[in-house]
Short mmCIF file of C-alpha atoms in Angstrom, two decimals:
data_model
loop_
_atom_site.label_atom_id
_atom_site.label_comp_id
_atom_site.label_asym_id
_atom_site.label_seq_id
_atom_site.Cartn_x
_atom_site.Cartn_y
_atom_site.Cartn_z
CA UNK B 154 -2.98 28.42 0.26
CA UNK B 155 -3.20 30.11 3.63
CA UNK B 156 -3.86 33.81 3.01
CA UNK B 157 -3.99 34.60 6.72
CA UNK B 158 -1.00 36.07 8.58
CA UNK B 159 -1.47 33.33 11.19
CA UNK B 160 -0.55 29.66 10.86
CA UNK B 161 -3.61 27.48 10.24
CA UNK B 162 -4.30 23.79 10.71
CA UNK B 163 -5.53 21.36 8.10
CA UNK B 164 -6.96 17.96 8.91
CA UNK B 165 -7.30 15.24 6.30
CA UNK B 166 -8.10 11.55 6.43
CA UNK B 167 -8.06 8.63 4.00
CA UNK B 168 -11.25 7.50 2.25
CA UNK B 169 -11.40 4.31 4.30
CA UNK B 170 -10.41 3.62 7.91
CA UNK B 171 -6.77 2.70 8.06
CA UNK B 172 -3.28 3.69 9.02
CA UNK B 173 -0.91 6.24 7.49
CA UNK B 174 2.85 5.69 7.15
CA UNK B 175 5.35 8.48 6.33
CA UNK B 176 8.16 7.57 3.90
CA UNK B 177 11.23 9.81 3.50
CA UNK B 178 11.78 10.07 -0.27
CA UNK B 179 15.44 11.04 0.18
CA UNK B 180 16.08 7.82 2.05
CA UNK B 181 13.84 5.65 -0.18
CA UNK B 182 14.00 7.20 -3.67
CA UNK B 183 11.76 6.23 -6.56
CA UNK B 184 8.95 4.91 -4.36
CA UNK B 185 6.49 2.69 -6.26
CA UNK B 186 2.94 2.81 -4.92
CA UNK B 187 -0.15 0.74 -5.67
CA UNK B 188 -3.39 2.47 -6.61
CA UNK B 189 -5.36 3.67 -3.59
CA UNK B 190 -2.30 3.63 -1.30
CA UNK B 191 -1.28 7.26 -2.00
CA UNK B 192 -2.41 9.72 0.67
CA UNK B 193 -0.30 12.89 0.44
CA UNK B 194 3.18 14.31 -0.08
CA UNK B 195 5.11 17.24 1.32
CA UNK B 196 8.39 18.68 0.13
CA UNK B 197 10.15 20.06 -2.92
CA UNK B 198 10.22 18.95 -6.53
CA UNK B 199 7.83 16.03 -6.03
CA UNK B 200 7.31 14.23 -9.35
CA UNK B 201 4.82 11.50 -10.19
CA UNK B 202 5.36 9.12 -13.10
CA UNK B 203 3.68 5.93 -14.27
CA UNK B 204 5.57 2.65 -14.19
CA UNK B 205 4.44 -0.51 -15.98
CA UNK B 206 4.98 -3.85 -14.22
CA UNK B 207 6.52 -5.92 -16.98
CA UNK B 208 4.96 -9.25 -16.23
CA UNK B 209 2.54 -11.24 -18.36
CA UNK B 210 1.23 -12.79 -15.14
CA UNK B 211 0.19 -9.37 -13.87
CA UNK B 212 -1.65 -8.61 -17.07
CA UNK B 213 -3.42 -11.98 -17.29
CA UNK B 214 -4.09 -12.24 -13.57
CA UNK B 215 -5.88 -8.92 -13.21
CA UNK B 216 -3.15 -7.38 -11.03
CA UNK B 217 -2.69 -3.66 -11.50
CA UNK B 218 0.00 -3.42 -14.19
CA UNK B 219 0.44 0.33 -13.63
CA UNK B 220 2.16 1.68 -10.53
CA UNK B 221 2.81 5.29 -9.61
CA UNK B 222 6.41 6.26 -8.96
CA UNK B 223 7.16 9.18 -6.63
CA UNK B 224 10.48 11.04 -6.66
CA UNK B 225 11.59 14.22 -4.93
CA UNK B 226 12.78 15.67 -1.66
CA UNK B 227 10.17 15.29 1.00
CA UNK B 228 7.80 12.81 2.54
CA UNK B 229 5.19 10.58 0.93
CA UNK B 230 2.32 9.39 3.10
CA UNK B 231 1.05 5.90 2.29
CA UNK B 232 -2.27 4.57 3.60
CA UNK B 233 -3.54 1.04 4.06
CA UNK B 234 -5.79 -1.12 6.19
CA UNK B 235 -5.28 -3.49 9.07
CA UNK B 236 -1.67 -3.88 10.14
CA UNK B 237 0.91 -2.11 7.98
CA UNK B 238 4.28 -3.79 7.78
CA UNK B 239 7.43 -1.97 6.70
CA UNK B 240 10.33 -4.29 5.91
CA UNK B 241 13.77 -3.73 4.47
CA UNK B 242 14.54 -6.58 2.07
CA UNK B 243 18.17 -7.66 1.75
CA UNK B 244 19.66 -8.12 -1.75
CA UNK B 245 17.96 -11.13 -3.34
CA UNK B 246 15.49 -11.59 -0.46
CA UNK B 247 12.00 -12.42 -1.76
CA UNK B 248 8.55 -11.72 -0.37
CA UNK B 249 5.46 -13.12 -2.06
CA UNK B 250 2.24 -11.39 -0.99
CA UNK B 251 -1.39 -11.31 -2.01
CA UNK B 252 -1.68 -8.65 -4.72
CA UNK B 253 -4.16 -6.72 -2.56
CA UNK B 254 -1.63 -6.63 0.31
CA UNK B 255 1.06 -4.75 -1.64
CA UNK B 256 1.12 -0.99 -0.95
CA UNK B 257 4.55 0.39 -1.82
CA UNK B 258 8.18 -0.45 -2.56
CA UNK B 259 11.41 1.47 -2.88
CA UNK B 260 12.64 1.94 -6.46
CA UNK B 261 15.40 -0.66 -5.99
CA UNK B 262 12.87 -3.46 -5.36
CA UNK B 263 11.94 -5.69 -8.30
CA UNK B 264 8.16 -6.10 -8.56
CA UNK B 265 6.57 -8.89 -10.59
CA UNK B 266 3.63 -11.27 -10.59
CA UNK B 267 3.76 -14.97 -9.83
CA UNK B 268 1.08 -17.61 -10.34
CA UNK B 269 -0.73 -18.31 -7.08
CA UNK B 270 -0.60 -22.08 -7.45
CA UNK B 271 -1.74 -24.93 -9.60
CA UNK B 272 -4.83 -25.01 -11.79
CA UNK B 273 -7.12 -26.36 -9.03
CA UNK B 274 -5.99 -23.71 -6.52
CA UNK B 275 -6.38 -20.91 -9.06
CA UNK B 276 -9.90 -22.03 -9.98
CA UNK B 277 -11.17 -22.99 -6.52
CA UNK B 278 -8.95 -21.18 -4.02
CA UNK B 279 -10.88 -17.92 -4.12
CA UNK B 280 -7.70 -15.82 -3.86
CA UNK B 281 -7.04 -14.90 -7.49
CA UNK B 282 -4.63 -16.03 -10.14
CA UNK B 283 -1.44 -14.19 -9.19
CA UNK B 284 0.47 -12.93 -6.19
CA UNK B 285 2.93 -10.05 -6.10
CA UNK B 286 6.60 -11.02 -5.90
CA UNK B 287 8.95 -8.47 -4.31
CA UNK B 288 12.72 -8.98 -4.54
CA UNK B 289 15.18 -6.83 -2.59
CA UNK B 290 17.12 -4.82 -1.84
CA UNK B 291 14.91 -2.08 -0.45
CA UNK B 292 11.89 -1.01 1.56
CA UNK B 293 8.49 -2.66 1.07
CA UNK B 294 5.18 -1.75 2.72
CA UNK B 295 2.32 -4.26 2.88
CA UNK B 296 -1.09 -4.29 4.55
CA UNK B 297 -3.07 -7.06 6.21
CA UNK B 298 -6.52 -5.81 5.16
CA UNK B 299 -7.32 -4.01 1.92
CA UNK B 300 -10.27 -1.60 1.63
CA UNK B 301 -12.68 -4.23 0.27
CA UNK B 302 -11.96 -6.67 3.10
CA UNK B 303 -12.28 -3.86 5.66
CA UNK B 304 -15.66 -2.83 4.21
CA UNK B 305 -16.86 -6.44 4.20
CA UNK B 306 -15.81 -6.88 7.86
CA UNK B 307 -17.49 -3.61 8.81
CA UNK B 308 -20.74 -4.57 7.06
CA UNK B 309 -20.73 -7.93 8.83
CA UNK B 310 -20.32 -6.33 12.24
CA UNK B 311 -16.67 -7.18 12.70
CA UNK B 312 -17.05 -10.88 12.06
CA UNK B 313 -19.10 -11.82 15.10
CA UNK B 314 -22.83 -11.94 15.65
CA UNK B 315 -22.89 -8.24 16.47
CA UNK B 316 -23.60 -9.04 20.07
CA UNK B 317 -21.82 -7.55 22.98
CA UNK B 318 -24.50 -6.05 25.22
CA UNK B 319 -23.76 -8.12 28.25
CA UNK B 320 -27.40 -8.71 29.17
CA UNK B 321 -27.08 -7.63 32.78
CA UNK B 322 -28.57 -4.70 34.60
CA UNK B 323 -25.30 -2.80 34.47
CA UNK B 324 -25.33 -2.43 38.20
CA UNK B 325 -22.83 -3.85 40.45
CA UNK B 326 -22.19 -2.45 43.67
CA UNK B 327 -23.46 -1.90 46.99
CA UNK B 328 -25.30 -4.03 49.31
#
């Protein structure tokens, strides 16, 4: 709490490099969020509850079966890595995403798990057993790079050989 008579500033940042998206909870009530995607909230009467994804595939596939649900009047700030995509699904429209790509969904969206493929793909594909299935209507937010992938890319120097120095004398000019 600011005990000063003057307005003060506060700066915060997520634990990992990424982007932050504001979501108006009055417009998108009952927002479901995946673990590690919550950043902050502002507003009145903000309530957090736990929601269980009722899907045997989620439980068996190692997907997070518990989501946090945010209700209230205000703004929730969601964080994720890479490109963040906000999409409004039409009634019955389906999106199937890697479970690590899912960040948040409006309360009207049905969230479940779906097997990622056949037995060979599940065992040898390297992508896990299940994907997240999102069925509209409502807002969904997904990311292109979760925190683990971002850390791996950072530790590997961005995917290249770490080069970039140019090798020249840096000069250029004059005659």
